[in-house]
Short mmCIF file of C-alpha atoms and ligand atoms in Angstrom, two decimals:
data_model
loop_
_atom_site.label_atom_id
_atom_site.label_comp_id
_atom_site.label_asym_id
_atom_site.label_seq_id
_atom_site.Cartn_x
_atom_site.Cartn_y
_atom_site.Cartn_z
CA MET D 1 2.54 -3.62 11.81
CA SER D 2 4.97 -6.08 10.21
CA VAL D 3 8.07 -3.84 10.23
CA GLN D 4 9.11 -2.53 13.65
CA GLU D 5 11.71 0.06 14.60
CA SER D 6 14.61 -1.60 16.38
CA SER D 7 18.09 -0.84 17.65
CA VAL D 8 21.48 -2.48 17.50
CA ASP D 9 24.64 -2.10 19.50
CA ARG D 10 27.00 -1.28 16.63
CA ASP D 11 27.56 1.49 14.12
CA VAL D 12 25.34 0.82 11.08
CA ARG D 13 24.46 4.31 9.81
CA CYS D 14 21.12 3.22 8.40
CA PRO D 15 17.58 2.58 9.68
CA VAL D 16 17.43 -0.39 12.05
CA VAL D 17 14.29 -2.49 11.75
CA HIS D 18 12.89 -5.79 12.89
CA PHE D 19 10.85 -7.96 10.56
CA GLU D 20 10.19 -11.67 10.40
CA VAL D 21 10.53 -13.80 7.27
CA ALA D 22 8.81 -16.97 8.49
CA PRO D 23 5.18 -16.31 9.54
CA GLU D 24 2.30 -17.29 7.33
CA ARG D 25 0.44 -14.15 6.33
CA GLU D 26 -2.44 -13.10 4.15
CA ALA D 27 -1.48 -13.50 0.47
CA GLY D 28 0.48 -10.51 -0.83
CA SER D 29 1.53 -9.25 2.63
CA TYR D 30 5.24 -9.77 2.11
CA TRP D 31 5.26 -7.63 -1.05
CA GLU D 32 3.34 -4.93 0.85
CA MET D 33 5.90 -5.14 3.64
CA GLY D 34 8.60 -4.74 0.99
CA LYS D 35 7.18 -1.34 0.02
CA GLU D 36 7.34 -0.29 3.66
CA LEU D 37 10.94 -1.43 3.85
CA ARG D 38 11.89 0.38 0.63
CA GLU D 39 10.44 3.62 1.95
CA LYS D 40 12.77 3.40 4.95
CA GLY D 41 15.88 3.32 2.76
CA GLU D 42 17.88 1.32 0.24
CA VAL D 43 20.08 -0.20 2.95
CA LEU D 44 18.61 -1.26 6.31
CA PHE D 45 19.71 -3.45 9.19
CA ASN D 46 17.31 -6.16 10.39
CA THR D 47 17.74 -7.36 13.98
CA LEU D 48 16.20 -10.78 13.21
CA ALA D 49 18.40 -13.76 14.24
CA GLN D 50 22.08 -12.69 14.37
CA GLY D 51 21.20 -9.48 12.48
CA PHE D 52 21.76 -8.80 8.79
CA TRP D 53 21.80 -6.03 6.22
CA VAL D 54 18.79 -5.64 3.93
CA LEU D 55 19.01 -4.16 0.42
CA THR D 56 15.78 -2.83 -1.04
CA SER D 57 16.61 -0.95 -4.27
CA TYR D 58 17.12 -2.40 -7.75
CA ASP D 59 20.69 -1.09 -8.00
CA THR D 60 21.87 -2.37 -4.61
CA VAL D 61 20.34 -5.83 -5.14
CA LYS D 62 21.83 -6.09 -8.63
CA GLU D 63 25.22 -5.01 -7.32
CA MET D 64 25.03 -7.69 -4.64
CA TYR D 65 24.39 -10.36 -7.28
CA GLN D 66 27.11 -9.08 -9.61
CA ASP D 67 29.90 -8.38 -7.14
CA GLY D 68 30.75 -11.91 -6.05
CA ASP D 69 34.16 -10.78 -4.78
CA THR D 70 32.46 -8.78 -2.02
CA PHE D 71 29.17 -10.66 -1.62
CA SER D 72 29.94 -14.35 -1.48
CA ALA D 73 27.29 -17.01 -2.18
CA ARG D 74 29.09 -19.40 0.18
CA VAL D 75 26.09 -18.82 2.48
CA ILE D 76 22.75 -17.72 1.08
CA THR D 77 20.33 -17.78 4.02
CA ALA D 78 20.70 -14.40 5.66
CA TRP D 79 19.19 -15.51 8.99
CA ASN D 80 21.23 -18.72 9.18
CA PRO D 81 24.95 -18.02 8.64
CA GLU D 82 25.88 -21.65 9.40
CA PRO D 83 23.90 -23.84 7.02
CA HIS D 84 24.07 -27.61 7.34
CA ALA D 85 23.87 -28.50 3.65
CA ARG D 86 26.19 -27.53 0.80
CA MET D 87 24.54 -26.60 -2.47
CA ILE D 88 26.43 -26.82 -5.78
CA PRO D 89 26.89 -24.68 -7.84
CA MET D 90 25.06 -22.16 -5.63
CA ASN D 91 27.60 -22.06 -2.78
CA ILE D 92 30.70 -21.99 -5.00
CA ASP D 93 32.11 -18.56 -5.81
CA PRO D 94 33.82 -17.57 -9.06
CA PRO D 95 36.28 -18.47 -10.48
CA GLU D 96 35.68 -22.14 -9.38
CA HIS D 97 31.94 -21.72 -9.88
CA ILE D 98 32.08 -21.89 -13.68
CA GLN D 99 33.57 -25.39 -13.54
CA PHE D 100 30.39 -26.67 -11.90
CA ARG D 101 28.00 -24.37 -13.73
CA GLN D 102 29.25 -25.70 -17.08
CA LEU D 103 28.02 -29.16 -16.09
CA LEU D 104 24.50 -27.72 -16.13
CA ASN D 105 24.65 -25.26 -18.99
CA ASP D 106 24.31 -27.75 -21.87
CA TRP D 107 21.77 -29.91 -20.07
CA PHE D 108 19.58 -26.85 -19.36
CA SER D 109 20.19 -24.96 -22.63
CA PRO D 110 17.20 -23.57 -24.60
CA SER D 111 17.63 -26.20 -27.34
CA ALA D 112 17.85 -29.08 -24.84
CA ILE D 113 14.71 -27.81 -23.10
CA ARG D 114 12.87 -27.44 -26.41
CA GLU D 115 13.59 -31.06 -27.28
CA HIS D 116 11.57 -32.10 -24.24
CA ARG D 117 8.70 -29.72 -24.92
CA GLU D 118 6.11 -32.20 -26.22
CA ASN D 119 7.05 -34.75 -23.62
CA HIS D 120 6.55 -32.19 -20.87
CA ARG D 121 3.33 -31.06 -22.48
CA ALA D 122 2.05 -34.64 -22.32
CA ILE D 123 2.82 -34.78 -18.58
CA CYS D 124 1.01 -31.49 -18.01
CA ARG D 125 -1.94 -32.58 -20.16
CA ARG D 126 -2.34 -35.79 -18.17
CA TYR D 127 -2.59 -33.80 -14.94
CA VAL D 128 -5.14 -31.32 -16.31
CA GLU D 129 -7.22 -34.10 -17.88
CA SER D 130 -7.27 -35.94 -14.58
CA PHE D 131 -9.15 -33.13 -12.81
CA ALA D 132 -10.83 -31.04 -15.54
CA GLU D 133 -14.16 -32.78 -15.07
CA SER D 134 -14.14 -32.55 -11.29
CA GLY D 135 -14.96 -28.82 -11.38
CA SER D 136 -12.63 -27.89 -8.53
CA ILE D 137 -9.12 -28.45 -7.24
CA ASP D 138 -6.50 -27.11 -4.86
CA ALA D 139 -4.27 -25.93 -7.71
CA VAL D 140 -1.17 -25.61 -5.50
CA ALA D 141 -1.32 -29.02 -3.81
CA GLU D 142 -2.64 -31.07 -6.70
CA PHE D 143 -1.11 -29.41 -9.74
CA ALA D 144 1.47 -26.65 -9.23
CA ILE D 145 3.87 -28.80 -7.22
CA ARG D 146 3.23 -32.24 -8.75
CA TYR D 147 3.48 -31.36 -12.42
CA PRO D 148 6.91 -29.60 -12.23
CA THR D 149 8.23 -32.36 -9.97
CA GLU D 150 7.31 -35.02 -12.51
CA VAL D 151 8.72 -32.93 -15.36
CA PHE D 152 11.97 -32.50 -13.42
CA LEU D 153 12.24 -36.24 -12.72
CA ASP D 154 11.62 -36.97 -16.38
CA PHE D 155 14.18 -34.36 -17.41
CA VAL D 156 16.94 -35.84 -15.26
CA GLY D 157 15.99 -39.46 -16.05
CA MET D 158 14.48 -40.53 -12.72
CA PRO D 159 11.24 -42.52 -12.22
CA LYS D 160 8.05 -40.46 -12.16
CA GLU D 161 6.76 -42.60 -9.27
CA ASP D 162 9.23 -40.72 -7.03
CA THR D 163 7.10 -37.57 -7.36
CA GLU D 164 5.15 -38.37 -4.18
CA PHE D 165 8.03 -38.42 -1.75
CA LEU D 166 10.07 -35.65 -3.39
CA VAL D 167 7.07 -33.34 -3.02
CA GLU D 168 6.92 -34.21 0.68
CA TRP D 169 10.66 -33.77 1.34
CA VAL D 170 10.90 -30.48 -0.54
CA ASP D 171 7.99 -29.18 1.55
CA GLU D 172 9.74 -30.34 4.69
CA PHE D 173 12.93 -28.60 3.62
CA PHE D 174 11.20 -25.25 3.03
CA LEU D 175 9.22 -25.38 6.27
CA GLY D 176 12.56 -25.44 8.03
CA TYR D 177 14.36 -23.07 5.70
CA SER D 178 12.17 -20.11 6.65
CA GLY D 179 12.34 -21.04 10.33
CA ARG D 180 8.65 -21.95 10.62
CA LYS D 181 9.47 -25.44 11.87
CA PRO D 182 13.12 -25.32 12.88
CA GLY D 183 15.16 -28.41 12.05
CA LEU D 184 12.97 -29.64 9.22
CA ASP D 185 15.33 -28.26 6.58
CA ALA D 186 18.05 -30.56 7.91
CA SER D 187 15.79 -33.62 7.85
CA GLY D 188 14.35 -32.72 4.43
CA ALA D 189 17.87 -32.16 3.07
CA LYS D 190 19.07 -35.49 4.43
CA LYS D 191 16.20 -37.41 2.85
CA ILE D 192 16.81 -35.78 -0.53
CA LYS D 193 20.57 -36.35 -0.36
CA ASP D 194 20.14 -40.00 0.71
CA TYR D 195 17.78 -40.50 -2.22
CA TYR D 196 20.40 -39.26 -4.70
CA GLN D 197 23.22 -41.21 -3.04
CA GLU D 198 21.18 -44.42 -3.42
CA ASN D 199 20.49 -43.65 -7.06
CA LEU D 200 24.14 -42.87 -7.66
CA ASP D 201 25.16 -46.23 -6.16
CA LYS D 202 22.62 -48.01 -8.38
CA ARG D 203 23.94 -46.26 -11.46
CA ARG D 204 27.51 -47.16 -10.71
CA ALA D 205 26.43 -50.79 -10.50
CA THR D 206 24.24 -50.60 -13.61
CA PRO D 207 24.68 -47.56 -15.88
CA GLN D 208 21.40 -46.25 -17.32
CA ALA D 209 20.76 -46.08 -21.01
CA PRO D 210 20.55 -43.90 -22.95
CA ARG D 211 23.16 -41.78 -21.19
CA GLU D 212 21.89 -38.51 -22.67
CA ARG D 213 18.66 -38.97 -20.66
CA ASP D 214 20.47 -39.77 -17.40
CA PHE D 215 21.64 -36.67 -15.54
CA ILE D 216 23.37 -38.57 -12.73
CA GLY D 217 25.20 -40.66 -15.35
CA HIS D 218 26.21 -37.43 -17.10
CA LEU D 219 27.68 -36.09 -13.85
CA LEU D 220 29.45 -39.37 -13.08
CA GLN D 221 31.22 -39.20 -16.42
CA SER D 222 32.09 -35.48 -16.26
CA THR D 223 35.30 -33.94 -15.00
CA VAL D 224 36.13 -30.63 -13.33
CA ASN D 225 39.29 -28.68 -12.61
CA PRO D 226 38.27 -26.23 -9.86
CA ASP D 227 41.73 -25.61 -8.39
CA GLY D 228 43.62 -25.61 -11.68
CA THR D 229 45.63 -28.76 -10.85
CA GLY D 230 44.10 -30.93 -13.58
CA GLU D 231 40.79 -32.48 -14.60
CA ARG D 232 39.29 -34.94 -12.13
CA PRO D 233 35.97 -36.77 -11.84
CA LEU D 234 33.35 -35.38 -9.47
CA SER D 235 33.24 -36.90 -6.01
CA ASP D 236 30.05 -38.65 -4.89
CA SER D 237 29.26 -35.81 -2.51
CA GLU D 238 29.63 -33.26 -5.33
CA VAL D 239 27.19 -35.23 -7.52
CA VAL D 240 24.74 -35.49 -4.62
CA ASP D 241 25.07 -31.78 -3.72
CA ILE D 242 24.33 -30.78 -7.33
CA CYS D 243 21.24 -33.01 -7.54
CA PHE D 244 20.10 -31.84 -4.11
CA PHE D 245 20.36 -28.20 -5.10
CA LEU D 246 18.51 -28.72 -8.40
CA THR D 247 15.72 -30.35 -6.44
CA ILE D 248 15.27 -27.56 -3.94
CA ALA D 249 15.90 -24.82 -6.54
CA GLY D 250 13.62 -26.15 -9.24
CA LEU D 251 10.48 -27.57 -7.67
CA ASP D 252 9.26 -25.22 -4.96
CA THR D 253 10.02 -22.12 -7.06
CA THR D 254 8.00 -23.36 -10.02
CA ARG D 255 5.15 -24.41 -7.73
CA ALA D 256 5.06 -20.94 -6.20
CA GLN D 257 5.22 -19.12 -9.55
CA LEU D 258 2.48 -21.24 -11.08
CA GLY D 259 0.28 -20.74 -8.02
CA TRP D 260 0.59 -16.94 -8.20
CA LEU D 261 0.04 -16.89 -11.95
CA LEU D 262 -3.12 -19.01 -11.80
CA HIS D 263 -4.33 -16.92 -8.88
CA HIS D 264 -3.83 -13.75 -10.91
CA LEU D 265 -5.73 -15.16 -13.89
CA ALA D 266 -8.54 -16.50 -11.68
CA THR D 267 -9.03 -13.08 -10.12
CA ASN D 268 -8.46 -10.95 -13.26
CA PRO D 269 -10.89 -12.21 -15.90
CA ASP D 270 -9.88 -9.49 -18.39
CA ASP D 271 -6.30 -10.74 -18.42
CA ARG D 272 -7.52 -14.31 -18.68
CA LYS D 273 -9.76 -13.45 -21.64
CA ARG D 274 -6.90 -11.64 -23.33
CA LEU D 275 -4.70 -14.71 -22.93
CA LEU D 276 -7.42 -16.98 -24.32
CA ASP D 277 -7.83 -14.67 -27.33
CA GLU D 278 -4.07 -14.19 -27.84
CA PRO D 279 -2.32 -17.38 -26.64
CA GLY D 280 1.03 -15.97 -27.82
CA LEU D 281 0.84 -13.63 -24.82
CA SER D 282 1.64 -16.54 -22.51
CA VAL D 283 5.33 -15.68 -23.00
CA ASN D 284 4.74 -12.14 -21.71
CA ALA D 285 2.39 -13.33 -18.94
CA VAL D 286 5.01 -15.72 -17.59
CA GLU D 287 7.73 -13.07 -17.73
CA GLU D 288 5.51 -10.50 -16.05
CA SER D 289 4.65 -12.98 -13.32
CA LEU D 290 8.36 -13.54 -12.72
CA ARG D 291 8.71 -9.77 -12.25
CA TYR D 292 5.51 -8.99 -10.39
CA HIS D 293 5.15 -12.17 -8.31
CA GLY D 294 8.77 -12.25 -7.15
CA GLN D 295 8.45 -15.29 -4.93
CA VAL D 296 12.13 -15.60 -4.12
CA TYR D 297 11.57 -12.76 -1.65
CA GLY D 298 15.29 -12.15 -1.34
CA ASP D 299 18.65 -13.88 -1.65
CA GLY D 300 21.40 -13.91 0.94
CA ARG D 301 25.15 -13.38 0.68
CA VAL D 302 28.04 -13.17 3.15
CA LEU D 303 30.56 -10.29 3.16
CA THR D 304 34.09 -11.40 2.23
CA ARG D 305 35.72 -8.20 3.56
CA ASP D 306 34.98 -4.96 5.39
CA VAL D 307 33.39 -2.53 2.96
CA GLU D 308 31.59 0.82 3.04
CA PHE D 309 28.45 0.13 1.01
CA ARG D 310 26.18 3.11 0.30
CA GLY D 311 27.69 4.75 3.38
CA CYS D 312 27.13 1.72 5.64
CA PRO D 313 30.07 0.05 7.39
CA MET D 314 29.61 -3.62 6.51
CA LYS D 315 32.00 -6.09 8.13
CA GLU D 316 33.56 -9.29 6.87
CA GLY D 317 31.25 -12.18 7.84
CA ASP D 318 28.10 -10.01 7.98
CA MET D 319 25.10 -11.42 6.16
CA VAL D 320 23.18 -9.44 3.51
CA TYR D 321 19.64 -10.03 2.25
CA GLY D 322 18.92 -8.49 -1.16
CA LEU D 323 15.16 -8.17 -1.69
CA ALA D 324 15.01 -9.18 -5.35
CA SER D 325 11.22 -9.28 -5.37
CA ILE D 326 10.98 -5.69 -4.18
CA ALA D 327 13.69 -4.56 -6.61
CA SER D 328 11.64 -6.05 -9.46
CA ARG D 329 8.75 -3.81 -8.43
CA SER D 330 10.85 -0.64 -8.25
CA ASP D 331 10.47 2.46 -10.41
CA LYS D 332 13.02 1.00 -12.86
CA PHE D 333 9.82 -0.43 -14.35
CA GLU D 334 6.95 1.61 -15.71
CA ASP D 335 3.90 1.37 -13.46
CA PRO D 336 5.73 -1.23 -11.32
CA ASP D 337 2.83 -2.23 -9.07
CA THR D 338 0.58 -3.21 -11.96
CA PHE D 339 0.61 -6.65 -13.56
CA LYS D 340 0.65 -5.87 -17.30
CA ILE D 341 -0.01 -9.01 -19.23
CA ASP D 342 1.52 -7.57 -22.40
CA ARG D 343 4.56 -5.96 -20.78
CA LYS D 344 7.62 -6.38 -22.97
CA PRO D 345 10.14 -8.77 -21.35
CA SER D 346 11.97 -6.67 -18.77
CA ALA D 347 15.22 -6.80 -16.79
CA HIS D 348 13.49 -8.15 -13.68
CA LEU D 349 15.45 -10.00 -11.02
CA GLY D 350 13.08 -12.98 -10.76
CA PHE D 351 15.92 -15.24 -11.90
CA ALA D 352 18.57 -13.08 -10.13
CA ALA D 353 21.62 -11.73 -12.02
CA GLY D 354 25.36 -12.30 -12.23
CA ALA D 355 27.23 -15.60 -12.03
CA HIS D 356 24.48 -17.47 -10.18
CA ARG D 357 21.63 -16.36 -12.44
CA CYS D 358 19.10 -19.20 -12.50
CA ALA D 359 20.41 -22.17 -14.50
CA GLY D 360 16.90 -23.61 -14.82
CA ALA D 361 15.29 -20.45 -16.22
CA HIS D 362 14.50 -21.94 -19.64
CA LEU D 363 13.01 -25.07 -18.12
CA ALA D 364 10.92 -23.00 -15.69
CA ARG D 365 9.63 -20.73 -18.44
CA GLN D 366 8.67 -23.68 -20.61
CA GLU D 367 6.89 -25.42 -17.72
CA LEU D 368 4.90 -22.29 -16.93
CA GLN D 369 3.95 -21.61 -20.54
CA LEU D 370 2.85 -25.23 -21.06
CA ALA D 371 0.80 -25.06 -17.86
CA LEU D 372 -1.09 -22.02 -19.16
CA GLU D 373 -1.68 -23.60 -22.56
CA GLU D 374 -2.84 -26.95 -21.25
CA TRP D 375 -4.93 -25.53 -18.41
CA HIS D 376 -6.75 -23.09 -20.68
CA ARG D 377 -7.29 -25.70 -23.37
CA LEU D 378 -9.58 -27.60 -21.00
CA ILE D 379 -10.48 -25.06 -18.32
CA PRO D 380 -10.88 -21.60 -19.86
CA ASN D 381 -12.92 -20.04 -17.03
CA TYR D 382 -12.27 -20.49 -13.35
CA GLU D 383 -12.42 -18.60 -10.09
CA VAL D 384 -11.12 -18.77 -6.55
CA ASP D 385 -13.33 -21.01 -4.43
CA SER D 386 -12.86 -19.50 -0.98
CA ILE D 387 -14.53 -16.82 1.09
CA GLU D 388 -11.57 -16.77 3.48
CA PRO D 389 -8.49 -14.78 2.44
CA LEU D 390 -5.77 -16.98 0.97
CA MET D 391 -2.57 -17.34 2.97
CA GLU D 392 1.07 -17.28 1.91
CA ARG D 393 4.24 -18.79 3.28
CA GLY D 394 7.25 -16.58 4.10
CA ALA D 395 10.86 -16.58 2.75
CA GLN D 396 10.16 -18.33 -0.52
CA LEU D 397 6.68 -16.92 -1.01
CA SER D 398 4.06 -19.42 -2.05
CA LEU D 399 0.32 -19.63 -1.65
CA LEU D 400 -0.41 -22.31 0.93
CA SER D 401 -3.39 -23.42 -1.12
CA LEU D 402 -5.30 -22.19 -4.15
CA PRO D 403 -8.84 -23.60 -4.26
CA LEU D 404 -10.20 -23.04 -7.77
CA LYS D 405 -13.60 -23.97 -9.21
CA TRP D 406 -15.12 -23.94 -12.69
CA SER D 407 -18.24 -25.07 -14.48
CA VAL D 408 -17.75 -28.60 -15.76
CA SER D 409 -19.89 -27.88 -18.83
CA ASP D 410 -17.32 -25.19 -19.73
CA ALA D 411 -14.47 -27.66 -19.47
CA VAL D 412 -13.92 -29.19 -22.89
CA GLY D 413 -11.89 -32.08 -24.27
CA ASP D 414 -10.07 -32.23 -27.59
C1 HEM S 1 9.97 -19.98 -11.55
C2 HEM S 1 10.94 -20.80 -11.22
C3 HEM S 1 12.30 -20.39 -10.74
C4 HEM S 1 12.71 -19.23 -10.14
C5 HEM S 1 11.88 -17.99 -9.84
C6 HEM S 1 14.12 -19.36 -9.87
C7 HEM S 1 14.90 -18.38 -9.28
C8 HEM S 1 16.26 -18.49 -9.04
C9 HEM S 1 17.07 -17.48 -8.43
C10 HEM S 1 16.56 -16.14 -7.91
C11 HEM S 1 18.34 -17.94 -8.38
C12 HEM S 1 19.57 -17.22 -7.83
C13 HEM S 1 19.74 -17.44 -6.36
C14 HEM S 1 20.85 -16.63 -5.79
O1 HEM S 1 21.61 -15.98 -6.53
O2 HEM S 1 21.00 -16.61 -4.54
C15 HEM S 1 18.33 -19.26 -8.99
C16 HEM S 1 19.47 -20.05 -9.14
C17 HEM S 1 19.42 -21.33 -9.62
N1 HEM S 1 18.33 -22.01 -10.10
FE1 HEM S 1 16.46 -21.27 -10.30
N2 HEM S 1 14.53 -20.60 -10.28
C18 HEM S 1 13.45 -21.26 -10.82
C19 HEM S 1 13.45 -22.53 -11.37
C20 HEM S 1 14.54 -23.34 -11.47
C21 HEM S 1 14.52 -24.67 -12.06
C22 HEM S 1 13.30 -25.33 -12.69
C23 HEM S 1 15.78 -25.16 -11.92
C24 HEM S 1 16.32 -26.50 -12.33
C25 HEM S 1 15.65 -27.62 -12.22
C26 HEM S 1 16.59 -24.14 -11.28
C27 HEM S 1 17.94 -24.25 -11.01
C28 HEM S 1 18.73 -23.25 -10.50
C29 HEM S 1 20.16 -23.39 -10.28
C30 HEM S 1 21.01 -24.62 -10.58
C31 HEM S 1 20.60 -22.18 -9.73
C32 HEM S 1 22.01 -21.84 -9.27
C33 HEM S 1 22.83 -21.37 -10.43
C34 HEM S 1 24.27 -21.10 -10.06
O3 HEM S 1 24.63 -21.10 -8.88
O4 HEM S 1 25.04 -20.90 -11.00
N3 HEM S 1 15.80 -23.05 -11.01
N4 HEM S 1 17.06 -19.57 -9.39
#
């Protein structure tokens, strides 16, 4: 039983439960646990760590995202109210938030992302070509994390050779983030931040050309006016905190999504065949995966004031955990527990909502669509190569590994 009854020594007026977010479990267990949680109520109190509120319904989670005056993003890990690393723009509340968000909006706009499409396709193609004739691969370790990392580095104008250690540090960060190996998030964060500080110093000494391909250069030459006292350049620590957040927001999430999507297609040959016959459906398949495989299990916020929320007395400083993944499988959606490959794009919360809605959504979508196209071009038929159940990681849900195999005679070149 993953959700236990619990008790707490304060007035909460809602079911009190205890559930863990860290343990590795059989793949899909956290979404199953989400159903159990939803049945208990739309607002719960979890006695894990210092204790925090849990929102399970679509409307409560959406309200949390949209009401930044009440639910501040200053802290976003519900079980760790005192984080060691600042993330920009994530931890900045409106109205200052927009000053930092604008620095990303043009860089990550649909047209900017489209310009890189063929370049990113070439990166993806190189990966798939490198293993297509081997007949098997751990798709999470060897593809789903490496390809988006290299695309990201290319997109922000950093050397692709850095893929190796960024993959390692991001892994380290997330092992600690969920609490599976306490402390590792601090060491992972430090390594990533030091990396960007070094690159920033190098760029100050020798600016990169062309500037429109150099994200750090773009930040160094940008100005902000967060307190309304006049435009000023970003400080070094602001530049580093932006790059750090992009790294932890953009790489592990895409790895997880791609892993779940390939797993679905490996285990549902009818959907795979449909996609091979109608490649245009990759847009719907990606969107449906974002809804159905909500791998950002939930997002955290901190209460800015005492408030009565759905009848529950929440106090200033309390933490809240909105289960976005469970909200995206609620009855707001027709047949919510079925992956429908041709579902029309829906108002899922896979990229959240409100001011902090994912800034990298267009990049992520393009990466996922390219992955499907390039994978299926060379490897149209594949299956899971394991008799043991696959396992998932908690908090930011990802398959730990995805062993896939295929017939090499099926795998074709151009
Ligand atoms: C499938 C992949 C992805 C998923 C599911 C995803 C999901 C999310 C979610 C749920 C949030 C909101 C968090 C919150 O409100 O607490 C978010 C924010 C954000 N994401 Fe993503 N993300 C993905 C890929 C990316 C990529 C590739 C990038 C950039 C490289 C990125 C950059 C960001 C940024 C900068 C924010 C914060 C925006 C702000 O505070 O204004 N994400 N993402």
